[in-house]
Protein backbone atom coordinates (compact mmCIF):
# COMPACT_ATOMS: atom_id res chain seq x y z
CA UNK A 1 0.00 0.00 0.00
CA UNK A 2 1.13 3.53 -0.85
CA UNK A 3 4.31 2.48 -2.65
CA UNK A 4 2.99 2.75 -6.24
CA UNK A 5 3.39 -0.93 -7.10
CA UNK A 6 0.05 -0.99 -8.94
CA UNK A 7 1.02 1.98 -11.07
CA UNK A 8 4.43 0.48 -11.86
CA UNK A 9 2.78 -2.77 -12.92
CA UNK A 10 0.47 -0.89 -15.30
CA UNK A 11 3.37 1.19 -16.67
CA UNK A 12 5.14 -2.04 -17.64
CA UNK A 13 2.10 -4.19 -18.50
CA UNK A 14 0.31 -1.81 -20.87
CA UNK A 15 3.24 -1.33 -23.31
CA UNK A 16 3.92 -5.07 -23.17
CA UNK A 17 0.30 -5.83 -24.10
CA UNK A 18 0.45 -3.31 -26.97
CA UNK A 19 3.63 -5.02 -28.26
CA UNK A 20 1.64 -8.29 -28.28
CA UNK A 21 -1.14 -6.71 -30.36
CA UNK A 22 -3.61 -6.13 -27.50
CA UNK A 23 -5.37 -2.79 -27.82
CA UNK A 24 -7.92 -2.92 -24.99
CA UNK A 25 -7.81 -4.26 -21.46
CA UNK A 26 -10.94 -4.89 -19.36
CA UNK A 27 -11.07 -5.92 -15.71
CA UNK A 28 -13.33 -5.78 -12.64
CA UNK A 29 -12.81 -4.00 -9.34
CA UNK A 30 -14.63 -3.11 -6.11
CA UNK A 31 -16.43 0.23 -6.74
CA UNK A 32 -16.11 1.37 -3.12
CA UNK A 33 -12.30 1.03 -3.04
CA UNK A 34 -11.07 4.57 -3.66
CA UNK A 35 -7.44 3.45 -3.93
CA UNK A 36 -8.27 1.12 -6.82
CA UNK A 37 -10.46 3.71 -8.50
CA UNK A 38 -7.62 6.23 -8.33
CA UNK A 39 -5.21 3.72 -9.90
CA UNK A 40 -7.52 2.45 -12.62
CA UNK A 41 -9.11 5.77 -13.59
CA UNK A 42 -6.78 8.63 -12.64
CA UNK A 43 -3.42 6.86 -13.03
CA UNK A 44 -4.15 4.37 -15.82
CA UNK A 45 -6.71 6.18 -17.97
CA UNK A 46 -9.47 3.61 -17.50
CA UNK A 47 -13.19 4.12 -17.98
CA UNK A 48 -15.94 2.48 -15.94
CA UNK A 49 -18.58 1.27 -18.38
CA UNK A 50 -20.64 -1.32 -16.46
CA UNK A 51 -21.82 -2.05 -12.92
CA UNK A 52 -22.63 -5.54 -11.62
CA UNK A 53 -24.38 -6.43 -8.37
CA UNK A 54 -23.28 -9.66 -6.71
CA UNK A 55 -20.53 -10.19 -9.29
CA UNK A 56 -18.95 -13.06 -7.37
CA UNK A 57 -20.96 -15.91 -5.91
CA UNK A 58 -18.17 -17.07 -3.58
CA UNK A 59 -17.38 -14.02 -1.43
CA UNK A 60 -13.87 -13.87 0.01
CA UNK A 61 -12.71 -12.49 3.35
CA UNK A 62 -11.98 -9.07 1.83
CA UNK A 63 -15.70 -8.55 1.12
CA UNK A 64 -16.42 -8.95 4.86
CA UNK A 65 -20.06 -9.86 4.61
CA UNK A 66 -20.89 -7.26 1.96
CA UNK A 67 -22.24 -8.15 -1.46
CA UNK A 68 -19.35 -8.41 -3.93
CA UNK A 69 -20.40 -5.79 -6.47
CA UNK A 70 -17.95 -4.82 -9.21
CA UNK A 71 -17.30 -2.18 -11.84
CA UNK A 72 -16.05 -3.22 -15.24
CA UNK A 73 -13.38 -0.82 -16.41
CA UNK A 74 -11.71 -0.62 -19.79
CA UNK A 75 -8.50 0.98 -20.98
CA UNK A 76 -7.77 1.75 -24.63
CA UNK A 77 -4.07 0.92 -24.54
CA UNK A 78 -3.31 2.93 -27.70
CA UNK A 79 -5.07 6.15 -26.65
CA UNK A 80 -3.28 9.34 -25.77
CA UNK A 81 -5.44 9.58 -22.66
CA UNK A 82 -4.14 6.25 -21.34
CA UNK A 83 -0.52 7.00 -22.22
CA UNK A 84 -0.74 10.41 -20.58
CA UNK A 85 -2.41 9.03 -17.45
CA UNK A 86 0.29 6.37 -17.11
CA UNK A 87 3.12 8.87 -17.38
CA UNK A 88 1.84 11.89 -15.45
CA UNK A 89 -1.61 11.03 -14.12
CA UNK A 90 -4.86 12.28 -15.50
CA UNK A 91 -5.92 15.85 -14.75
CA UNK A 92 -9.09 15.68 -12.66
CA UNK A 93 -11.06 18.56 -11.18
CA UNK A 94 -10.07 19.59 -7.68
CA UNK A 95 -12.40 18.60 -4.89
CA UNK A 96 -13.68 22.17 -4.62
CA UNK A 97 -14.13 22.57 -8.40
CA UNK A 98 -16.04 19.29 -8.67
CA UNK A 99 -18.39 20.12 -5.79
CA UNK A 100 -19.08 23.55 -7.28
CA UNK A 101 -19.68 22.26 -10.81
CA UNK A 102 -21.53 18.94 -10.44
CA UNK A 103 -24.64 18.00 -8.47
CA UNK A 104 -24.54 15.10 -6.04
CA UNK A 105 -26.42 11.94 -6.94
CA UNK A 106 -27.98 10.02 -4.07
CA UNK A 107 -30.31 7.04 -3.87
CA UNK A 108 -33.19 9.53 -3.53
CA UNK A 109 -31.97 12.17 -6.01
CA UNK A 110 -30.97 11.36 -9.60
CA UNK A 111 -30.18 14.68 -11.32
CA UNK A 112 -30.60 14.69 -15.10
CA UNK A 113 -27.52 16.58 -16.24
CA UNK A 114 -24.18 16.03 -18.02
CA UNK A 115 -22.29 14.94 -14.91
CA UNK A 116 -22.88 13.96 -11.30
CA UNK A 117 -20.78 13.11 -8.27
CA UNK A 118 -21.26 9.93 -6.26
CA UNK A 119 -19.67 9.66 -2.84
CA UNK A 120 -17.84 6.53 -1.72
CA UNK A 121 -15.91 5.90 1.53
CA UNK A 122 -12.52 7.49 2.05
CA UNK A 123 -11.08 4.16 3.24
CA UNK A 124 -13.40 1.20 2.67
CA UNK A 125 -11.32 -1.39 4.54
CA UNK A 126 -11.14 0.82 7.64
CA UNK A 127 -14.87 1.50 7.48
CA UNK A 128 -15.67 -2.22 7.18
CA UNK A 129 -13.47 -2.92 10.21
CA UNK A 130 -14.84 -0.16 12.46
CA UNK A 131 -18.41 0.33 11.20
CA UNK A 132 -19.59 -2.56 9.02
CA UNK A 133 -23.16 -1.24 9.02
CA UNK A 134 -22.00 2.06 7.49
CA UNK A 135 -19.98 0.18 4.86
CA UNK A 136 -23.04 -1.89 3.95
CA UNK A 137 -25.15 1.30 3.81
CA UNK A 138 -22.66 2.72 1.26
CA UNK A 139 -23.06 -0.47 -0.81
CA UNK A 140 -26.85 -0.29 -0.80
CA UNK A 141 -26.92 3.45 -1.56
CA UNK A 142 -24.34 3.36 -4.35
CA UNK A 143 -25.80 0.18 -5.87
CA UNK A 144 -28.97 2.08 -6.79
CA UNK A 145 -27.05 5.09 -8.09
CA UNK A 146 -24.50 3.15 -10.17
CA UNK A 147 -27.16 0.86 -11.62
CA UNK A 148 -29.24 3.84 -12.70
CA UNK A 149 -26.50 6.05 -14.12
CA UNK A 150 -24.02 3.54 -15.53
CA UNK A 151 -26.25 0.67 -16.61
CA UNK A 152 -29.50 2.47 -17.45
CA UNK A 153 -28.36 5.93 -18.59
CA UNK A 154 -24.96 4.87 -20.01
CA UNK A 155 -22.93 7.36 -18.01
CA UNK A 156 -19.21 6.62 -17.68
CA UNK A 157 -16.67 7.34 -14.99
CA UNK A 158 -13.18 8.39 -15.97
CA UNK A 159 -12.17 10.14 -12.74
CA UNK A 160 -12.19 9.86 -9.00
CA UNK A 161 -12.10 13.16 -7.13
CA UNK A 162 -10.70 13.12 -3.59
CA UNK A 163 -10.53 15.65 -0.81
CA UNK A 164 -10.79 16.26 2.90
CA UNK A 165 -14.13 16.99 4.52
CA UNK A 166 -14.57 17.39 8.27
CA UNK A 167 -11.01 16.15 8.75
CA UNK A 168 -11.54 12.89 6.82
CA UNK A 169 -10.73 11.76 3.30
CA UNK A 170 -13.73 11.53 1.00
CA UNK A 171 -13.93 10.19 -2.53
CA UNK A 172 -16.38 11.08 -5.27
CA UNK A 173 -16.78 9.37 -8.62
CA UNK A 174 -17.42 11.79 -11.44
CA UNK A 175 -20.01 10.14 -13.70
CA UNK A 176 -20.51 11.78 -17.09
CA UNK A 177 -22.88 11.22 -19.97
CA UNK A 178 -21.18 10.84 -23.33
CA UNK A 179 -22.65 13.12 -25.94
CA UNK A 180 -23.50 16.01 -23.59
CA UNK A 181 -21.66 19.19 -24.42
CA UNK A 182 -19.68 20.29 -21.39
mmCIF file with all atom_site columns, N, CA and C in Angstrom, residues 2 8 19-20 23 33 56 58 65 76 78 89 95 100 102-103 111 123 126 138-139 147 154 174-175 179:
data_model
loop_
_atom_site.group_PDB
_atom_site.id
_atom_site.type_symbol
_atom_site.label_atom_id
_atom_site.label_alt_id
_atom_site.label_comp_id
_atom_site.label_asym_id
_atom_site.label_entity_id
_atom_site.label_seq_id
_atom_site.pdbx_PDB_ins_code
_atom_site.Cartn_x
_atom_site.Cartn_y
_atom_site.Cartn_z
_atom_site.occupancy
_atom_site.B_iso_or_equiv
_atom_site.pdbx_formal_charge
_atom_site.auth_seq_id
_atom_site.auth_comp_id
_atom_site.auth_asym_id
_atom_site.auth_atom_id
_atom_site.pdbx_PDB_model_num
ATOM 1  N N  . UNK A 1 2   ? 0.473   2.215   -0.804  1.00 0.00 ? 2   UNK A N  1
ATOM 2  C CA . UNK A 1 2   ? 1.126   3.525   -0.848  1.00 0.00 ? 2   UNK A CA 1
ATOM 3  C C  . UNK A 1 2   ? 2.565   3.505   -1.349  1.00 0.00 ? 2   UNK A C  1
ATOM 4  N N  . UNK A 1 8   ? 3.251   1.017   -11.169 1.00 0.00 ? 8   UNK A N  1
ATOM 5  C CA . UNK A 1 8   ? 4.430   0.482   -11.859 1.00 0.00 ? 8   UNK A CA 1
ATOM 6  C C  . UNK A 1 8   ? 4.077   -0.756  -12.687 1.00 0.00 ? 8   UNK A C  1
ATOM 7  N N  . UNK A 1 19  ? 2.627   -4.340  -27.414 1.00 0.00 ? 19  UNK A N  1
ATOM 8  C CA . UNK A 1 19  ? 3.626   -5.023  -28.260 1.00 0.00 ? 19  UNK A CA 1
ATOM 9  C C  . UNK A 1 19  ? 3.151   -6.416  -28.685 1.00 0.00 ? 19  UNK A C  1
ATOM 10 N N  . UNK A 1 20  ? 2.207   -6.982  -27.943 1.00 0.00 ? 20  UNK A N  1
ATOM 11 C CA . UNK A 1 20  ? 1.638   -8.291  -28.277 1.00 0.00 ? 20  UNK A CA 1
ATOM 12 C C  . UNK A 1 20  ? 0.383   -8.160  -29.131 1.00 0.00 ? 20  UNK A C  1
ATOM 13 N N  . UNK A 1 23  ? -5.081  -4.216  -27.789 1.00 0.00 ? 23  UNK A N  1
ATOM 14 C CA . UNK A 1 23  ? -5.371  -2.790  -27.821 1.00 0.00 ? 23  UNK A CA 1
ATOM 15 C C  . UNK A 1 23  ? -6.315  -2.348  -26.700 1.00 0.00 ? 23  UNK A C  1
ATOM 16 N N  . UNK A 1 33  ? -13.731 0.911   -3.377  1.00 0.00 ? 33  UNK A N  1
ATOM 17 C CA . UNK A 1 33  ? -12.304 1.028   -3.043  1.00 0.00 ? 33  UNK A CA 1
ATOM 18 C C  . UNK A 1 33  ? -11.707 2.236   -3.769  1.00 0.00 ? 33  UNK A C  1
ATOM 19 N N  . UNK A 1 56  ? -19.533 -11.784 -7.754  1.00 0.00 ? 56  UNK A N  1
ATOM 20 C CA . UNK A 1 56  ? -18.946 -13.061 -7.373  1.00 0.00 ? 56  UNK A CA 1
ATOM 21 C C  . UNK A 1 56  ? -19.910 -13.822 -6.471  1.00 0.00 ? 56  UNK A C  1
ATOM 22 N N  . UNK A 1 58  ? -18.960 -16.618 -4.727  1.00 0.00 ? 58  UNK A N  1
ATOM 23 C CA . UNK A 1 58  ? -18.168 -17.066 -3.584  1.00 0.00 ? 58  UNK A CA 1
ATOM 24 C C  . UNK A 1 58  ? -17.415 -15.861 -3.033  1.00 0.00 ? 58  UNK A C  1
ATOM 25 N N  . UNK A 1 65  ? -18.622 -9.816  4.433   1.00 0.00 ? 65  UNK A N  1
ATOM 26 C CA . UNK A 1 65  ? -20.059 -9.863  4.610   1.00 0.00 ? 65  UNK A CA 1
ATOM 27 C C  . UNK A 1 65  ? -20.847 -8.912  3.731   1.00 0.00 ? 65  UNK A C  1
ATOM 28 N N  . UNK A 1 76  ? -8.219  1.801   -23.239 1.00 0.00 ? 76  UNK A N  1
ATOM 29 C CA . UNK A 1 76  ? -7.765  1.748   -24.630 1.00 0.00 ? 76  UNK A CA 1
ATOM 30 C C  . UNK A 1 76  ? -6.257  1.962   -24.569 1.00 0.00 ? 76  UNK A C  1
ATOM 31 N N  . UNK A 1 78  ? -3.962  2.106   -26.681 1.00 0.00 ? 78  UNK A N  1
ATOM 32 C CA . UNK A 1 78  ? -3.314  2.930   -27.700 1.00 0.00 ? 78  UNK A CA 1
ATOM 33 C C  . UNK A 1 78  ? -3.714  4.403   -27.625 1.00 0.00 ? 78  UNK A C  1
ATOM 34 N N  . UNK A 1 89  ? -0.322  10.998  -14.824 1.00 0.00 ? 89  UNK A N  1
ATOM 35 C CA . UNK A 1 89  ? -1.606  11.034  -14.120 1.00 0.00 ? 89  UNK A CA 1
ATOM 36 C C  . UNK A 1 89  ? -2.580  11.913  -14.871 1.00 0.00 ? 89  UNK A C  1
ATOM 37 N N  . UNK A 1 95  ? -11.244 18.903  -5.714  1.00 0.00 ? 95  UNK A N  1
ATOM 38 C CA . UNK A 1 95  ? -12.402 18.601  -4.890  1.00 0.00 ? 95  UNK A CA 1
ATOM 39 C C  . UNK A 1 95  ? -13.377 19.786  -4.878  1.00 0.00 ? 95  UNK A C  1
ATOM 40 N N  . UNK A 1 100 ? -18.430 22.347  -6.779  1.00 0.00 ? 100 UNK A N  1
ATOM 41 C CA . UNK A 1 100 ? -19.084 23.553  -7.280  1.00 0.00 ? 100 UNK A CA 1
ATOM 42 C C  . UNK A 1 100 ? -19.752 23.327  -8.636  1.00 0.00 ? 100 UNK A C  1
ATOM 43 N N  . UNK A 1 102 ? -20.661 20.098  -10.208 1.00 0.00 ? 102 UNK A N  1
ATOM 44 C CA . UNK A 1 102 ? -21.528 18.940  -10.442 1.00 0.00 ? 102 UNK A CA 1
ATOM 45 C C  . UNK A 1 102 ? -22.464 18.703  -9.269  1.00 0.00 ? 102 UNK A C  1
ATOM 46 N N  . UNK A 1 103 ? -23.717 18.346  -9.558  1.00 0.00 ? 103 UNK A N  1
ATOM 47 C CA . UNK A 1 103 ? -24.640 17.997  -8.474  1.00 0.00 ? 103 UNK A CA 1
ATOM 48 C C  . UNK A 1 103 ? -24.297 16.613  -7.911  1.00 0.00 ? 103 UNK A C  1
ATOM 49 N N  . UNK A 1 111 ? -30.148 13.529  -10.415 1.00 0.00 ? 111 UNK A N  1
ATOM 50 C CA . UNK A 1 111 ? -30.181 14.683  -11.318 1.00 0.00 ? 111 UNK A CA 1
ATOM 51 C C  . UNK A 1 111 ? -29.996 14.268  -12.788 1.00 0.00 ? 111 UNK A C  1
ATOM 52 N N  . UNK A 1 123 ? -11.874 5.378   3.037   1.00 0.00 ? 123 UNK A N  1
ATOM 53 C CA . UNK A 1 123 ? -11.081 4.158   3.244   1.00 0.00 ? 123 UNK A CA 1
ATOM 54 C C  . UNK A 1 123 ? -12.036 3.006   3.531   1.00 0.00 ? 123 UNK A C  1
ATOM 55 N N  . UNK A 1 126 ? -11.015 0.301   6.279   1.00 0.00 ? 126 UNK A N  1
ATOM 56 C CA . UNK A 1 126 ? -11.135 0.818   7.644   1.00 0.00 ? 126 UNK A CA 1
ATOM 57 C C  . UNK A 1 126 ? -12.599 0.892   8.055   1.00 0.00 ? 126 UNK A C  1
ATOM 58 N N  . UNK A 1 138 ? -23.269 2.173   2.474   1.00 0.00 ? 138 UNK A N  1
ATOM 59 C CA . UNK A 1 138 ? -22.661 2.718   1.258   1.00 0.00 ? 138 UNK A CA 1
ATOM 60 C C  . UNK A 1 138 ? -22.944 1.801   0.070   1.00 0.00 ? 138 UNK A C  1
ATOM 61 N N  . UNK A 1 139 ? -22.807 0.487   0.274   1.00 0.00 ? 139 UNK A N  1
ATOM 62 C CA . UNK A 1 139 ? -23.058 -0.473  -0.808  1.00 0.00 ? 139 UNK A CA 1
ATOM 63 C C  . UNK A 1 139 ? -24.486 -0.351  -1.325  1.00 0.00 ? 139 UNK A C  1
ATOM 64 N N  . UNK A 1 147 ? -26.292 1.596   -10.698 1.00 0.00 ? 147 UNK A N  1
ATOM 65 C CA . UNK A 1 147 ? -27.159 0.855   -11.622 1.00 0.00 ? 147 UNK A CA 1
ATOM 66 C C  . UNK A 1 147 ? -27.932 1.816   -12.527 1.00 0.00 ? 147 UNK A C  1
ATOM 67 N N  . UNK A 1 154 ? -26.233 4.971   -19.296 1.00 0.00 ? 154 UNK A N  1
ATOM 68 C CA . UNK A 1 154 ? -24.958 4.872   -20.011 1.00 0.00 ? 154 UNK A CA 1
ATOM 69 C C  . UNK A 1 154 ? -23.971 5.993   -19.683 1.00 0.00 ? 154 UNK A C  1
ATOM 70 N N  . UNK A 1 174 ? -16.804 10.879  -10.489 1.00 0.00 ? 174 UNK A N  1
ATOM 71 C CA . UNK A 1 174 ? -17.420 11.790  -11.439 1.00 0.00 ? 174 UNK A CA 1
ATOM 72 C C  . UNK A 1 174 ? -17.994 10.916  -12.549 1.00 0.00 ? 174 UNK A C  1
ATOM 73 N N  . UNK A 1 175 ? -19.328 10.892  -12.649 1.00 0.00 ? 175 UNK A N  1
ATOM 74 C CA . UNK A 1 175 ? -20.006 10.139  -13.702 1.00 0.00 ? 175 UNK A CA 1
ATOM 75 C C  . UNK A 1 175 ? -20.467 11.139  -14.749 1.00 0.00 ? 175 UNK A C  1
ATOM 76 N N  . UNK A 1 179 ? -21.758 12.450  -25.016 1.00 0.00 ? 179 UNK A N  1
ATOM 77 C CA . UNK A 1 179 ? -22.649 13.123  -25.943 1.00 0.00 ? 179 UNK A CA 1
ATOM 78 C C  . UNK A 1 179 ? -23.163 14.452  -25.433 1.00 0.00 ? 179 UNK A C  1
#
